Short mmCIF file of C-alpha atoms in Angstrom, two decimals:
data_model
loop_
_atom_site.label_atom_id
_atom_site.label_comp_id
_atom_site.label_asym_id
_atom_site.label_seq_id
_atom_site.Cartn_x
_atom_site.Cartn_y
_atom_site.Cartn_z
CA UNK A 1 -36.80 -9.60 14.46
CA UNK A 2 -39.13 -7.99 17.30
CA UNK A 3 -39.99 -4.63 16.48
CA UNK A 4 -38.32 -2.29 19.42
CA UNK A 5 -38.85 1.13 17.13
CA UNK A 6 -39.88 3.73 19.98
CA UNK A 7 -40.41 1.27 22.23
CA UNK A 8 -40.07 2.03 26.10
CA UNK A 9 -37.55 0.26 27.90
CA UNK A 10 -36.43 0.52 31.86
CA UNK A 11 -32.90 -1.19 32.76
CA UNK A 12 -31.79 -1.47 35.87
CA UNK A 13 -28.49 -1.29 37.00
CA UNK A 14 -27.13 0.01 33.71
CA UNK A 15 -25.15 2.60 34.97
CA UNK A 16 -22.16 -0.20 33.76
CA UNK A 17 -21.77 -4.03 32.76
CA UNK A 18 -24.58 -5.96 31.57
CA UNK A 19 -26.91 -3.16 31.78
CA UNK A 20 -25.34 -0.77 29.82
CA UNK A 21 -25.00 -3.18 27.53
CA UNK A 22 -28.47 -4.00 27.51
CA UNK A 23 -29.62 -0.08 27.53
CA UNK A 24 -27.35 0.35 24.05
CA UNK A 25 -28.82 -2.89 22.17
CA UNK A 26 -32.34 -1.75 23.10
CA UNK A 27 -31.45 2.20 21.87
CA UNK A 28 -29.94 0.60 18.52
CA UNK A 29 -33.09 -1.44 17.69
CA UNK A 30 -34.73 1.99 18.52
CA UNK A 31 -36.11 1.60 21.78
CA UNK A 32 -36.73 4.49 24.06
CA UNK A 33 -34.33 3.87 27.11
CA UNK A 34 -34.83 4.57 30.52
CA UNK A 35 -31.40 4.08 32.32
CA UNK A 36 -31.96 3.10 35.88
CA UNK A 37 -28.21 3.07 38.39
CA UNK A 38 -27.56 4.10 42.21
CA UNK A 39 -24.62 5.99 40.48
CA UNK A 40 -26.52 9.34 38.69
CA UNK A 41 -23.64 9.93 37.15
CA UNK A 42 -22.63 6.43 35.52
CA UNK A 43 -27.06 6.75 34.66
CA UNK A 44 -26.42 10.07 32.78
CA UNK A 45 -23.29 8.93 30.63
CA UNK A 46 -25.08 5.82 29.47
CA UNK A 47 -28.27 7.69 28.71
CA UNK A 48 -26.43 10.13 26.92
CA UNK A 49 -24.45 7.61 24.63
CA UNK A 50 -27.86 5.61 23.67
CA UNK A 51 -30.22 9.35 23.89
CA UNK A 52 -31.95 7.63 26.49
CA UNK A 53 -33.20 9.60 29.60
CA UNK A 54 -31.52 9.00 32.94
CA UNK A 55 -33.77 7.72 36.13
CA UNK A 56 -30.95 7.22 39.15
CA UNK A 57 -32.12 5.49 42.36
CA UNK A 58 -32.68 2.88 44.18
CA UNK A 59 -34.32 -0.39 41.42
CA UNK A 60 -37.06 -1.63 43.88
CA UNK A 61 -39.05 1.71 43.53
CA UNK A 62 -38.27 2.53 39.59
CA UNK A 63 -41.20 2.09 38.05
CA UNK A 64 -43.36 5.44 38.42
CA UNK A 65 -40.55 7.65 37.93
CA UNK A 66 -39.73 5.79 34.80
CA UNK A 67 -43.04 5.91 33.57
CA UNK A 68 -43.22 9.28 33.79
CA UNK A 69 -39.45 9.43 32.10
CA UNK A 70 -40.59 7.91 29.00
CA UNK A 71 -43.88 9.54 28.40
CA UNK A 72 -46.53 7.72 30.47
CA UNK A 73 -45.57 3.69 29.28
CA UNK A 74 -43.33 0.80 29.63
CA UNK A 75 -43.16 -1.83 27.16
CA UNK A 76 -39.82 -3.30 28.45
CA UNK A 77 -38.45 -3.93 31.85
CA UNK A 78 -34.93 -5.70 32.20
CA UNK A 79 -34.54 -6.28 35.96
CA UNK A 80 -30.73 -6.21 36.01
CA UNK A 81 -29.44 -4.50 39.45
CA UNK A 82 -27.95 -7.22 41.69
CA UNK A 83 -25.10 -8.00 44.05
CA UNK A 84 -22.90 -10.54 45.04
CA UNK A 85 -21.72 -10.76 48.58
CA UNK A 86 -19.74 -13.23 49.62
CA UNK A 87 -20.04 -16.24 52.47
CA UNK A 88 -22.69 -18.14 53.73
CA UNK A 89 -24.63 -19.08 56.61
CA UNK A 90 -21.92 -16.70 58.64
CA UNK A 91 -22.64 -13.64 56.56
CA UNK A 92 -24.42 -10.85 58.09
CA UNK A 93 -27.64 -10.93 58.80
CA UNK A 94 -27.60 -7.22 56.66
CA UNK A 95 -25.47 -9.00 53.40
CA UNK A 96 -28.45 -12.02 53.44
CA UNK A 97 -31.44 -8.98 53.41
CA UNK A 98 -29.35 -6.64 50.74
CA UNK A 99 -29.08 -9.84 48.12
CA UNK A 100 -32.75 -10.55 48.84
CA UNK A 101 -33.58 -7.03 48.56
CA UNK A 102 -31.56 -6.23 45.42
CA UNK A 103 -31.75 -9.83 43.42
CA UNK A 104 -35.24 -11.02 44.40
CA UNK A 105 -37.60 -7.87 45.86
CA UNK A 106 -36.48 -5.43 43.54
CA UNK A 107 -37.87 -7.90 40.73
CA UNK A 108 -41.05 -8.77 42.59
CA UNK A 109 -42.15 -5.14 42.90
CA UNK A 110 -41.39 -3.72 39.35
CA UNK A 111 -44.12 -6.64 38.70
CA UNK A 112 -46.12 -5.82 40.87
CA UNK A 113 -46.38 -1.79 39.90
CA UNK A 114 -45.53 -3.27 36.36
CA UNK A 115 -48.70 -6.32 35.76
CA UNK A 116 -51.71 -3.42 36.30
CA UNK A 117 -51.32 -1.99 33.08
CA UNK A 118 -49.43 -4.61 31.33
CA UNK A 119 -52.21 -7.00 31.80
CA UNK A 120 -55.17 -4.52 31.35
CA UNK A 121 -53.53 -3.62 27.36
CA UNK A 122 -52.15 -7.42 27.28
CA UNK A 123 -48.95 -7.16 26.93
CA UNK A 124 -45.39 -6.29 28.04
CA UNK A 125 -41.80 -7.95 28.86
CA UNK A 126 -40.07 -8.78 31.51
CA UNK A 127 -36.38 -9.59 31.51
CA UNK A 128 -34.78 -10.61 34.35
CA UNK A 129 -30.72 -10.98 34.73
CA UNK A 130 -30.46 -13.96 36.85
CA UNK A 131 -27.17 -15.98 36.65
CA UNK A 132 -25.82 -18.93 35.70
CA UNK A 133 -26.22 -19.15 39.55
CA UNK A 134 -29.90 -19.31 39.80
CA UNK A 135 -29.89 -22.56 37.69
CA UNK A 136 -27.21 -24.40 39.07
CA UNK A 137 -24.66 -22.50 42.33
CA UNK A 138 -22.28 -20.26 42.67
CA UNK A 139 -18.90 -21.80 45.75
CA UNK A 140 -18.03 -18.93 47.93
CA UNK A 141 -21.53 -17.07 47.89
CA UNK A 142 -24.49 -18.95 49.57
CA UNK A 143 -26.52 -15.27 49.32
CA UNK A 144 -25.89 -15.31 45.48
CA UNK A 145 -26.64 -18.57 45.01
CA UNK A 146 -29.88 -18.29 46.79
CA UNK A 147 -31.74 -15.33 45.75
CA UNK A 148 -30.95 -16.21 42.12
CA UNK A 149 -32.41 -19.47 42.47
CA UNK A 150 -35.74 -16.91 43.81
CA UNK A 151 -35.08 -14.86 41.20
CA UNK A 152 -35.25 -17.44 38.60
CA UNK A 153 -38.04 -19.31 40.42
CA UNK A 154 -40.21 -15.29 40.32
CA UNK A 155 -39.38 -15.29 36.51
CA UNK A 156 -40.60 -18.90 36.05
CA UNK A 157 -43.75 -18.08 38.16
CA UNK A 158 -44.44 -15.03 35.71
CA UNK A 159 -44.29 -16.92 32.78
CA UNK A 160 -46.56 -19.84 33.98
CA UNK A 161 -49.22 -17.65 35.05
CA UNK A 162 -49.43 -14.89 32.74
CA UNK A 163 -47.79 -16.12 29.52
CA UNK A 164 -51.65 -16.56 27.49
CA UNK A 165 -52.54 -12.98 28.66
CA UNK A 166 -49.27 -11.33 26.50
CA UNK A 167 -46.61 -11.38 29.41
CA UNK A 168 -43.44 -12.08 27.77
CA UNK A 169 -40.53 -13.23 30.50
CA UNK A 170 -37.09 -13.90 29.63
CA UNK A 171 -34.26 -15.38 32.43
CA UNK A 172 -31.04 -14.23 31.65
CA UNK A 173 -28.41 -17.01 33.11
CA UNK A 174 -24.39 -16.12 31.97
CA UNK A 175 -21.99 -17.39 34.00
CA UNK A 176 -18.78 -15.31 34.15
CA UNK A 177 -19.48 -11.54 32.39
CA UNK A 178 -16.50 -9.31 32.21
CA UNK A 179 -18.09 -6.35 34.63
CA UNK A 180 -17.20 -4.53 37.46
CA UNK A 181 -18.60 -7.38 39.61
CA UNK A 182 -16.70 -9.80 38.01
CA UNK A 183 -13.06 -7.65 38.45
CA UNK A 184 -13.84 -7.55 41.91
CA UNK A 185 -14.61 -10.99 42.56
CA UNK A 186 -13.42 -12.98 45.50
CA UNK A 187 -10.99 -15.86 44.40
CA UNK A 188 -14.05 -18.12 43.69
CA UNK A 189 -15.09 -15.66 41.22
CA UNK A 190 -11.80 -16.07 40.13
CA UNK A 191 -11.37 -19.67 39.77
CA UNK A 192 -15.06 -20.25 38.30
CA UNK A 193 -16.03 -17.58 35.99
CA UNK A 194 -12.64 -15.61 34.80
CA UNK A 195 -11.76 -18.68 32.66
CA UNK A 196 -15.30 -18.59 30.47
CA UNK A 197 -15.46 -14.92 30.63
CA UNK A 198 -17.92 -13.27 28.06
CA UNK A 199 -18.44 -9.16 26.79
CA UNK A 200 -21.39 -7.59 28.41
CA UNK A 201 -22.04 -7.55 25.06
CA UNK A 202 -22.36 -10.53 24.17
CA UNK A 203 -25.25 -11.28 27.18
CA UNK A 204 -26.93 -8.40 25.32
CA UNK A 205 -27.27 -9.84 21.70
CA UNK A 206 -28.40 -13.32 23.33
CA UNK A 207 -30.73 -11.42 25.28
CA UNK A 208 -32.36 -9.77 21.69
CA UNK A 209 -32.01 -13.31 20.16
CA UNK A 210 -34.44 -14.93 22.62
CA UNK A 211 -36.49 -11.45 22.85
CA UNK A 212 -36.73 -12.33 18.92
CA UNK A 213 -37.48 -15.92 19.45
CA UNK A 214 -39.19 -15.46 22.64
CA UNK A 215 -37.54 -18.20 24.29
CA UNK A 216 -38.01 -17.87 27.89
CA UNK A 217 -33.96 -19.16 29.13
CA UNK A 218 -31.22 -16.67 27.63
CA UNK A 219 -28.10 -18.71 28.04
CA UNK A 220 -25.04 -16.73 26.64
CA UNK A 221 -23.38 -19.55 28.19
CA UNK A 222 -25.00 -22.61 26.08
CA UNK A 223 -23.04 -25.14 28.40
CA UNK A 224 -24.93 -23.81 31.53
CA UNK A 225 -27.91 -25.62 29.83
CA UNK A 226 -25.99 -29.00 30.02
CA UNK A 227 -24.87 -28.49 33.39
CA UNK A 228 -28.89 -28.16 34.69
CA UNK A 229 -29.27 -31.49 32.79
CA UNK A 230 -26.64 -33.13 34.73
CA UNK A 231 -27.58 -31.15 37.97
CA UNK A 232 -31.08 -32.78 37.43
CA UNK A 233 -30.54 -36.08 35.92
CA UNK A 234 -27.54 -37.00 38.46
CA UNK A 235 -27.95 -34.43 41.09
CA UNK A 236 -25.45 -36.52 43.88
CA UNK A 237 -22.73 -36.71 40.77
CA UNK A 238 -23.05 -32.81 40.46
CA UNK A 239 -22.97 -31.90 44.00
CA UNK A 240 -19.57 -33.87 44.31
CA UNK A 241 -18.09 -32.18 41.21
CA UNK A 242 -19.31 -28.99 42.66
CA UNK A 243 -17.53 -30.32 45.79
CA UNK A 244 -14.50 -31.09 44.03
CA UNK A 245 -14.54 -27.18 43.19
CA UNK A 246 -14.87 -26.43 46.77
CA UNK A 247 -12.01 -28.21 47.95
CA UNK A 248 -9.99 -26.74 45.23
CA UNK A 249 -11.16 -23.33 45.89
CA UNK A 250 -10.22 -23.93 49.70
CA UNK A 251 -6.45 -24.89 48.66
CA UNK A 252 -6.05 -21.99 46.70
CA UNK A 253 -7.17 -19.78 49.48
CA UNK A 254 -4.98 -21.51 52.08
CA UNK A 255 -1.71 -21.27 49.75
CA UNK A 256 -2.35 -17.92 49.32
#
């Protein structure tokens, strides 16, 4: 089991869901939590619960202001913040730049304040919630689906390139997480994830079992792992099952 005992850890996002989650399993291991949310309030309850300290704004720009929170270090970063709008090549130009923003940016400049120090002391870990989305698609959201495939692709790139100099990266991929995001979920959400539905919980323990294994892919969903291999090894077979989702996705909305 990895040793978290006064370890410092940022997550993002955990002012609810996944994060949360993530900010309790850390505090119970005995990590030293920084709990990151747009919502100060939702950021103070969770710290409170875990006796974490409480860092509210915006994810992209986290990193000194934790720091500082949790006594000049970071040992752990879990880039969790992300949203979900819905459409595709007809979404606003403004949805398209908030899911890059939020699920790709936000990660790619915690590295970039993050990899200074990390490197220069050789070692630290980053955790980024991706999605079940980022590996294979997600109908009904072509902004999703795309920044977590960027999201997943950053994580990979971290790993390859810094994984001899101590850099530990973990991609989290779940596919349907019982969260706020989930509850308010377009009927795509409804028809592909409420079905396989997990705890926030749950994500959180298979996050510390790969953490302790340091596996790289944290799949609370183990069958997401044998959809890639199908998406890979017959990708036309796939993208018509996908398709077959589609269409039924399409009746439901048109019987509605």
């Amino acid at each position: 089991m990895e040793d978290m005992r006064d370890k410092a850890v940022v997550v993002t996002g955990a002012g609810g869901g996944i994060g949360a989650a993530l900010a309790r399993a850390f505090a119970a291991r005995g990590a030293r939590v920084a709990v990151n949310d747009l919502d100060a309030d939702r950021a103070r309850t969770v710290a409170g619960e875990v006796g974490g300290v409480a860092v509210p704004g915006d994810a992209s720009g986290i990193v000194p202001a934790a720091r500082e929170a949790l006594g000049g270090t970071i040992d752990v970063f879990c880039a969790n913040a992300g949203i979900a709008p819905a459409g595709g090549p007809e979404a606003p130009e403004d949805a398209w730049e908030a899911a890059w923003d939020v699920n790709v940016m936000a990660h790619v400049r915690a590295a970039r304040d993050l990899l200074p120090t990390w490197l220069e002391r050789g070692r630290g870990r980053f955790v980024a919630t991706v999605s079940a989305a980022g590996m294979l698609t997600m109908v009904g959201s072509a902004p999703y689906s795309v920044s977590k495939h960027a999201a997943l692709a950053f994580a990979e790139w971290l790993s390859v390139t810094y994984r001899h100099r101590g850099i530990d990266v973990h991609a989290v991929c779940p596919q349907g997480v019982r969260t706020d995001m989930l509850a308010s979920a377009s009927t795509a959400g409804e028809l592909v994830l409420q079905p396989t539905a997990i705890e926030p919980e749950d994500v959180a323990a298979a996050v510390l079992e790969a953490v302790d294994e340091g596996r790289f892919l944290v799949l609370p969903h183990p069958e997401v792992g044998r959809y890639a291999v199908a998406r890979a090894s017959d990708t036309d077979a796939w993208l018509g099952a996908m398709n077959h989702v589609q269409r039924k996705l399409e009746t439901i909305q048109r019987d509605r």
